[in-house]
Every structure is written in structure tokens, then in C-alpha cells.
């Protein structure tokens, strides 16, 4: 890393540690757009790990920033409810988006099980050759010796193709899926625009639902929802909510880990050299990339009763954000957490998929896609070079990138 980057990081960290604690508002999407969020969480873990914020115009909330406290909240769904939303802002009264990740038992398990087979072992085996073929085709089409956007040409293209396959969605419209995911997770969009775009999403998927519900059951996600006893009688709002959830889940984890992983290797060239010398490290490296990037930065809960945590009293009804992106840097649990190490022992000991009943249903599919991508990259290219700074998205929920300029040497 050059001196300019080091000086930038030092200045950003100093700013984070100079701000009065009560003014730290981790849900501010600008911290993620600038890439400075990590310094604020470093300070909160050290000085105020259960942190109360009351300066945001959308209302007060607690930030849980330590690994073990996050696990406690995530696994005690009787004390901390997932309803009615997983993100900080409350759903609009006239545009609710109920989804199974924002439900408590028993509805959560019933609806989750309707789609779980699509991400289970037997289906993954069937998907593997298809994914490998698509990865190979995309990589073989990349230019050599000229700059291109890795996010657009690789990360978005691969995830949109995978999403289209899982939904049996018209392939020519697949980019609409990533667009709707971006709209749903953006932190700086007007709600009226979000509602308009997601209403269009609901209308499109409604047409596909009507086709699938009147046809024999198939293996795609829409057909599974349409024919499962737990989901076939959903309201249109609930169907849209679960559709958006599955789009986000299939888009953000894989797409942003594809980009963040390549960036991390470039920022840590010794690790890149280690990978080139020993490709058998790929499966372990994939886990480290998912930890390092933490594609979904947090999840929201609501306290169902008064709870004491970290010496603080969280009142019944308080909003609680569990910051996976902070827990994955907790030095009390993870050794050398601020280092990207592709041979890290116990690399799967991270929070990026959540914990307990809400653990990401598609984690194995995401890891398989990342593993195949890097196997195919190493069989083709000596290195992929990041040539300028990435552009990060303005969202405190989806921790990701909109651009990453790269070049493959001739």
C-alpha cells in the first residue's frame, strides 16, 4: 500500500476517534460510501460496544459491535424479534414488505423450508457444471491489457445469471434482478422511487407466479413458493417481500465478495502470491473473503422485553442493530482480524452469514460460486490487477461496490 493510502487511513481513523461518542451514527451510509466505517466500529468495540444512537432523523437505535454479543442477540430470537424488518428504517405503512427473514417462529421456518431445497446439496451438484461453464465463458470474454470494470463484467454478470437460473427468470432481463436488489438496499434513495421500482418488480414476478402456480411443480424458486403449503397463500405484499429477500440474498453476498476478494488480494500482494503458489487454498480463502468483505453489514432486531447487555439496559421495543461487519473484526475472538490471510486457521469462524435460525440459506451456493470463480481464474490468468480505487455503494446495509477498475496483463 502506498504512502498516500496509509496517510488517508490514518486521517480517517483520527477523525473517527476525535468525534464525540454520542455523535457516532453507524447507520450513516456516507461512512460506507467513503470506506471509513471500520474506524468507527474499531472505536465502538473499544469504548462503547453496546452503543446508543439518538441523532439519526429516523429514530434511535442500539449498535451491537462485539462478536459474542452479536451471537447472543442473533440466537435469542425470543428476546430479540426479527419482525417487522431487517433494516434500520421502519417499513412504510402503505408499502410493507413482509419476508421470512423478518419473521419469528413458526412462520419463519415454514416459509424458509419452502425454498431451502434449491440451495441444498443435491441441487448444488446439478448446478456446479452449469456455473463452471458460465464462469469460463465470462472469463474467456474479458479483454487483456486494457482497463475494464470488474463489477459490471464479472460480479454482476455472474450473479445475475445465477439468479435468473434459480428463479427460472427470463435470461434477457436478468440485469433487472440486480437493479431491484440495488434499489431495495440503497441507503440514499427516495422512498417513492424505491416503491415505484419494487412495485414493478412485484408485477413482473406476479406474472411468473401466475404461470408457475397453474403448472406442475418445478425446481425453481417461484414454483417452490407457488406450490408449498406454507407459501402458496401469501398475500401479494408477502410474495414481493420474499422475492426481494431472495434477490438480495443471491446478489449481495456473492457479488460483493467477488469484488471485495479481488480487491483484498491486490491490497495484500503477499497473499496473492501465496494463492498462486498453492491453489489448494481456494476453499479456505473463500471463507476469508466472505469474512473480510461482510457483504451484509448488519441485521436489525427489536427487543421483546427489557434486556441488559454489556452493562447497558435495552428497553422493550428498542431497535437493535447487530453489526456483523464489526464482529468480524473483533480481536477478542478472531486472531489478527485486520489482516487478510487466505490460510487463516478456522476461517469459517465469521458472522457474515448470521447465526442461529436466520443463518443464510444460500451460504453453500455462494461459496461454491466463489470457489469455482477462483479455480477458473487461476487456470487462465497470472494476475488480475486493480488499477484505481473502487467506487463503493452508499448503503450501510449492503456493504459493496459499484465499480472496480482492473486490468489483466498481456
XYZ file of C-alpha atoms in Angstrom:
410
model
C 0.000 0.000 0.000
C 1.431 3.405 -0.924
C 2.103 6.283 1.462
C -0.956 8.183 0.250
C -3.242 5.311 1.169
C -1.577 4.982 4.578
C -1.966 8.710 5.243
C -5.609 8.591 4.156
C -6.334 5.746 6.548
C -4.522 7.484 9.402
C -6.522 10.669 8.832
C -9.843 8.790 8.640
C -9.080 6.874 11.827
C -8.094 10.056 13.666
C -11.381 11.671 12.624
C -13.368 8.683 13.889
C -11.613 8.741 17.254
C -11.981 12.517 17.636
C -15.769 12.575 17.214
C -17.747 12.628 20.484
C -19.063 9.138 21.117
C -22.665 10.295 21.268
C -22.370 11.665 17.723
C -21.315 8.358 16.160
C -24.142 7.171 13.916
C -23.006 3.874 12.332
C -26.046 3.588 10.073
C -24.931 6.719 8.186
C -24.488 5.396 4.639
C -21.824 8.007 3.936
C -19.399 6.097 6.171
C -19.741 3.116 3.854
C -19.564 5.145 0.662
C -16.271 6.628 1.865
C -14.979 3.319 3.217
C -14.323 4.802 6.678
C -16.862 2.748 8.663
C -14.263 0.328 10.044
C -12.610 3.019 12.164
C -15.868 3.957 13.866
C -16.539 0.328 14.718
C -12.994 -0.092 15.979
C -13.654 2.730 18.405
C -17.048 1.443 19.472
C -15.681 -2.044 20.182
C -13.019 -0.485 22.385
C -15.025 2.228 24.150
C -18.759 1.597 23.805
C -19.540 -1.857 22.393
C -23.284 -1.555 23.115
C -23.804 1.907 21.690
C -26.947 4.054 21.741
C -27.520 6.499 18.879
C -30.277 9.093 19.011
C -29.128 11.652 16.437
C -30.473 9.993 13.285
C -33.685 11.553 11.923
C -35.202 8.070 11.516
C -35.030 7.485 15.256
C -32.830 5.984 17.978
C -31.247 2.543 17.945
C -28.616 0.390 19.631
C -25.476 -0.855 17.861
C -24.085 -4.207 18.988
C -20.468 -4.391 17.808
C -18.718 -7.292 19.625
C -18.707 -10.831 18.253
C -20.110 -12.635 21.300
C -22.786 -10.001 21.938
C -23.889 -10.294 18.299
C -24.164 -14.073 18.616
C -26.188 -13.628 21.829
C -28.706 -11.347 20.101
C -28.838 -13.411 16.909
C -29.526 -16.691 18.724
C -32.032 -15.383 21.273
C -34.989 -14.766 18.992
C -37.310 -14.891 21.985
C -35.631 -11.776 23.412
C -34.967 -10.062 20.095
C -37.639 -10.246 17.416
C -36.857 -10.111 13.699
C -40.210 -8.530 12.917
C -41.119 -6.383 11.063
C -37.902 -5.639 9.135
C -34.196 -6.475 8.848
C -33.032 -2.950 8.024
C -32.866 0.152 10.171
C -35.715 2.144 8.661
C -39.239 1.064 9.560
C -41.373 -0.190 6.672
C -43.719 2.385 5.208
C -47.259 1.835 6.424
C -48.534 1.858 2.842
C -45.748 -0.393 1.480
C -44.995 -3.285 3.838
C -42.569 -5.944 2.633
C -43.059 -8.981 4.887
C -40.403 -11.655 4.286
C -39.434 -14.821 6.120
C -36.091 -13.449 7.353
C -38.118 -10.744 9.121
C -40.431 -13.254 10.788
C -40.243 -15.163 14.053
C -41.022 -18.850 14.586
C -43.015 -20.708 13.481
C -43.767 -18.730 10.281
C -40.078 -18.185 9.632
C -39.184 -21.870 9.483
C -42.287 -22.775 7.473
C -41.578 -20.261 4.715
C -37.796 -20.779 4.737
C -38.250 -24.511 4.192
C -40.271 -23.822 1.052
C -37.143 -22.596 -0.776
C -34.318 -24.354 1.109
C -34.145 -27.353 -1.302
C -32.969 -25.053 -4.102
C -29.787 -24.350 -2.096
C -29.265 -27.887 -0.748
C -26.599 -30.450 -1.654
C -28.316 -32.409 -4.452
C -29.316 -29.265 -6.343
C -25.857 -27.740 -5.886
C -24.327 -30.813 -7.540
C -26.572 -30.298 -10.532
C -25.745 -26.579 -10.684
C -21.958 -26.950 -10.472
C -21.226 -27.754 -14.155
C -23.610 -25.020 -15.278
C -21.895 -22.446 -13.054
C -18.438 -23.560 -14.184
C -19.398 -23.253 -17.823
C -20.769 -19.764 -17.345
C -17.739 -18.631 -15.349
C -15.446 -19.942 -18.071
C -17.393 -18.141 -20.805
C -17.340 -14.822 -18.937
C -13.640 -15.028 -18.113
C -12.724 -16.038 -21.674
C -14.545 -12.932 -22.938
C -12.566 -10.484 -20.820
C -10.103 -8.151 -22.565
C -6.347 -8.391 -21.989
C -4.118 -5.390 -21.457
C -6.932 -2.847 -21.115
C -8.926 -1.491 -18.199
C -12.470 -2.717 -17.577
C -14.967 -2.713 -14.707
C -14.802 -5.996 -12.773
C -18.123 -5.287 -11.031
C -20.033 -4.993 -14.303
C -18.247 -7.568 -16.452
C -17.833 -10.301 -13.835
C -19.518 -9.811 -10.435
C -22.889 -8.546 -11.670
C -22.931 -10.743 -14.762
C -22.259 -13.958 -12.850
C -24.732 -13.229 -10.059
C -27.472 -12.078 -12.431
C -27.077 -15.278 -14.456
C -27.264 -17.373 -11.281
C -30.335 -15.523 -10.036
C -32.060 -15.941 -13.382
C -31.395 -19.679 -13.173
C -32.676 -20.024 -9.608
C -35.894 -18.147 -10.439
C -36.158 -19.523 -13.983
C -36.356 -15.830 -14.864
C -36.224 -14.611 -18.485
C -32.496 -14.574 -19.193
C -32.579 -11.464 -21.370
C -33.993 -9.455 -18.424
C -31.563 -10.772 -15.798
C -29.955 -7.376 -15.120
C -33.296 -6.200 -13.759
C -32.740 -8.553 -10.827
C -29.547 -6.832 -9.707
C -31.185 -3.451 -10.305
C -34.053 -4.352 -7.983
C -31.592 -5.629 -5.386
C -29.679 -2.347 -5.525
C -32.887 -0.347 -5.217
C -34.024 -2.363 -2.208
C -30.741 -1.974 -0.293
C -29.681 1.573 -1.238
C -29.485 3.960 1.681
C -29.825 7.214 -0.252
C -32.872 6.701 -2.476
C -36.213 8.414 -2.055
C -38.832 6.025 -0.780
C -41.245 6.988 -3.552
C -38.697 5.861 -6.161
C -37.986 2.622 -4.259
C -41.699 1.882 -4.022
C -42.229 2.521 -7.744
C -39.353 0.279 -8.757
C -40.267 -2.522 -6.356
C -43.901 -2.338 -7.431
C -42.664 -3.002 -10.961
C -40.648 -5.935 -9.565
C -43.788 -7.293 -7.912
C -45.800 -7.005 -11.134
C -43.124 -8.832 -13.135
C -42.837 -11.658 -10.609
C -46.616 -11.762 -10.235
C -46.873 -12.740 -13.895
C -44.313 -15.501 -13.355
C -46.177 -16.693 -10.245
C -49.409 -16.999 -12.203
C -47.629 -19.122 -14.796
C -45.989 -21.421 -12.224
C -48.963 -21.862 -9.886
C -51.025 -23.210 -12.788
C -48.285 -25.586 -13.967
C -46.818 -28.751 -12.405
C -44.243 -28.107 -9.624
C -40.680 -27.458 -10.806
C -37.347 -26.832 -9.131
C -37.172 -23.036 -9.449
C -37.777 -20.716 -6.504
C -41.031 -19.234 -7.805
C -42.526 -22.657 -8.408
C -41.417 -23.766 -4.933
C -43.157 -20.770 -3.372
C -46.249 -21.240 -5.523
C -46.676 -24.919 -4.628
C -45.559 -25.026 -0.979
C -48.426 -25.208 1.521
C -46.586 -22.647 3.698
C -46.305 -20.011 0.967
C -48.897 -20.667 -1.750
C -51.496 -18.491 0.010
C -49.216 -15.497 0.573
C -50.542 -12.006 0.007
C -49.031 -10.109 -2.947
C -47.068 -7.992 -0.430
C -45.634 -11.096 1.214
C -44.728 -12.624 -2.132
C -42.927 -9.428 -3.134
C -41.133 -9.292 0.220
C -39.865 -12.854 -0.083
C -38.924 -12.304 -3.714
C -36.879 -9.211 -2.814
C -35.248 -11.152 0.024
C -34.176 -13.966 -2.287
C -32.886 -11.499 -4.885
C -30.815 -9.649 -2.268
C -29.548 -12.893 -0.756
C -28.494 -14.230 -4.144
C -26.989 -10.949 -5.276
C -25.134 -9.221 -2.464
C -23.215 -11.993 -0.729
C -21.719 -13.402 -3.912
C -21.401 -10.248 -5.988
C -19.670 -8.139 -3.357
C -17.429 -10.968 -2.154
C -16.306 -11.484 -5.768
C -15.293 -7.836 -5.923
C -14.060 -7.397 -2.354
C -11.989 -10.574 -2.591
C -10.134 -9.432 -5.702
C -9.540 -6.032 -4.118
C -8.219 -7.667 -0.923
C -5.733 -9.793 -2.881
C -4.441 -6.699 -4.655
C -4.126 -4.812 -1.378
C -2.275 -7.785 0.108
C 0.109 -8.929 -2.642
C 1.867 -11.495 -0.435
C -1.476 -13.270 -0.062
C -1.978 -13.161 -3.833
C 1.460 -14.740 -4.295
C 0.568 -17.344 -1.681
C -2.577 -18.214 -3.646
C -0.697 -18.516 -6.948
C 1.807 -20.826 -5.286
C -0.878 -23.032 -3.704
C -4.324 -23.072 -5.373
C -5.494 -25.672 -2.837
C -6.014 -22.684 -0.502
C -9.028 -21.543 -2.546
C -11.774 -23.037 -0.301
C -10.228 -21.515 2.824
C -9.627 -18.234 1.005
C -13.302 -18.058 0.023
C -14.300 -18.109 3.711
C -11.737 -15.420 4.454
C -13.059 -13.269 1.605
C -16.613 -13.535 2.925
C -15.412 -12.571 6.425
C -13.270 -9.740 5.104
C -15.988 -8.230 2.946
C -19.021 -8.973 5.183
C -21.450 -8.271 2.297
C -24.453 -7.552 4.537
C -23.182 -5.273 7.266
C -25.912 -5.736 9.855
C -29.325 -7.099 10.724
C -31.984 -5.417 12.805
C -33.892 -6.777 15.791
C -36.488 -5.406 18.242
C -36.178 -6.120 21.972
C -39.255 -8.006 23.184
C -38.523 -7.199 26.840
C -36.003 -5.256 28.905
C -32.553 -6.828 28.424
C -29.202 -5.953 29.991
C -26.281 -6.328 27.605
C -22.743 -5.039 28.031
C -23.771 -3.109 31.122
C -26.497 -1.246 29.221
C -30.256 -1.600 29.638
C -32.010 -2.160 26.333
C -35.700 -1.417 26.816
C -38.591 -3.404 25.412
C -39.395 -2.079 21.939
C -35.916 -0.645 21.327
C -34.389 -1.096 17.889
C -31.160 -3.142 17.915
C -28.676 -3.455 15.042
C -26.219 -6.364 15.164
C -23.180 -5.302 13.164
C -21.658 -8.367 11.525
C -19.137 -6.106 9.810
C -17.813 -5.122 13.252
C -17.979 -8.560 14.876
C -15.830 -9.921 12.047
C -13.049 -7.581 13.222
C -13.327 -8.399 16.948
C -9.781 -9.086 18.116
C -11.033 -10.809 21.273
C -12.458 -13.655 19.163
C -10.653 -13.553 15.801
C -6.856 -13.570 15.775
C -5.319 -10.705 13.772
C -8.746 -9.689 12.439
C -7.497 -6.669 10.490
C -5.248 -8.833 8.340
C -6.464 -10.598 5.205
C -4.999 -14.118 5.473
C -6.054 -16.694 2.904
C -4.643 -19.535 5.024
C -6.272 -18.288 8.212
C -6.963 -21.104 10.707
C -10.695 -21.530 11.357
C -11.530 -19.153 8.514
C -15.190 -20.155 8.682
C -15.471 -18.619 12.158
C -17.141 -15.478 10.914
C -20.524 -13.778 11.202
C -21.203 -12.888 7.582
C -23.971 -15.475 7.190
C -25.592 -14.673 10.520
C -26.174 -17.079 13.380
C -28.992 -19.276 14.596
C -32.304 -19.773 12.818
C -31.692 -16.915 10.383
C -28.324 -18.142 9.095
C -28.133 -17.502 5.328
C -29.989 -20.250 3.485
C -27.814 -19.803 0.377
C -24.370 -19.789 2.001
C -23.231 -23.050 0.387
C -24.281 -21.877 -3.060
C -22.443 -18.568 -2.574
C -19.268 -20.354 -1.515
C -19.465 -22.764 -4.433
C -19.737 -19.879 -6.910
C -16.740 -18.112 -5.370
C -14.696 -21.314 -5.311
C -15.412 -22.058 -8.968
C -14.648 -18.466 -9.969
C -11.185 -18.562 -8.415
C -10.406 -22.020 -9.745
C -11.192 -20.788 -13.244
C -9.308 -17.510 -12.766
C -6.136 -19.299 -11.705
C -6.340 -21.635 -14.692
C -6.280 -18.612 -17.048
C -4.599 -15.509 -15.664
C -1.293 -14.927 -13.861
C -2.871 -11.989 -12.033
C -5.736 -9.509 -12.241
C -4.567 -6.020 -11.285
C -6.726 -3.351 -9.653
C -5.703 -0.125 -11.395
C -7.585 2.537 -9.411
C -9.741 2.989 -6.339
C -13.097 1.200 -6.174
C -16.403 3.052 -6.020
C -18.415 1.911 -3.015
C -22.192 1.926 -2.764
C -23.924 4.363 -0.418
C -25.552 1.774 1.828
C -24.891 0.813 5.432
C -26.754 -2.469 4.867
C -25.263 -3.840 1.627
C -21.525 -3.370 2.035
C -20.434 -3.372 -1.569
C -19.071 -1.792 -4.720
C -20.463 -0.258 -7.867
C -17.136 -0.136 -9.748
C -13.693 -1.745 -9.592
C -11.363 -0.831 -12.481
C -8.985 -3.708 -13.270
C -6.616 -4.929 -15.968
C -5.443 -8.406 -16.950
C -1.797 -8.181 -18.067
C -0.935 -9.317 -21.582
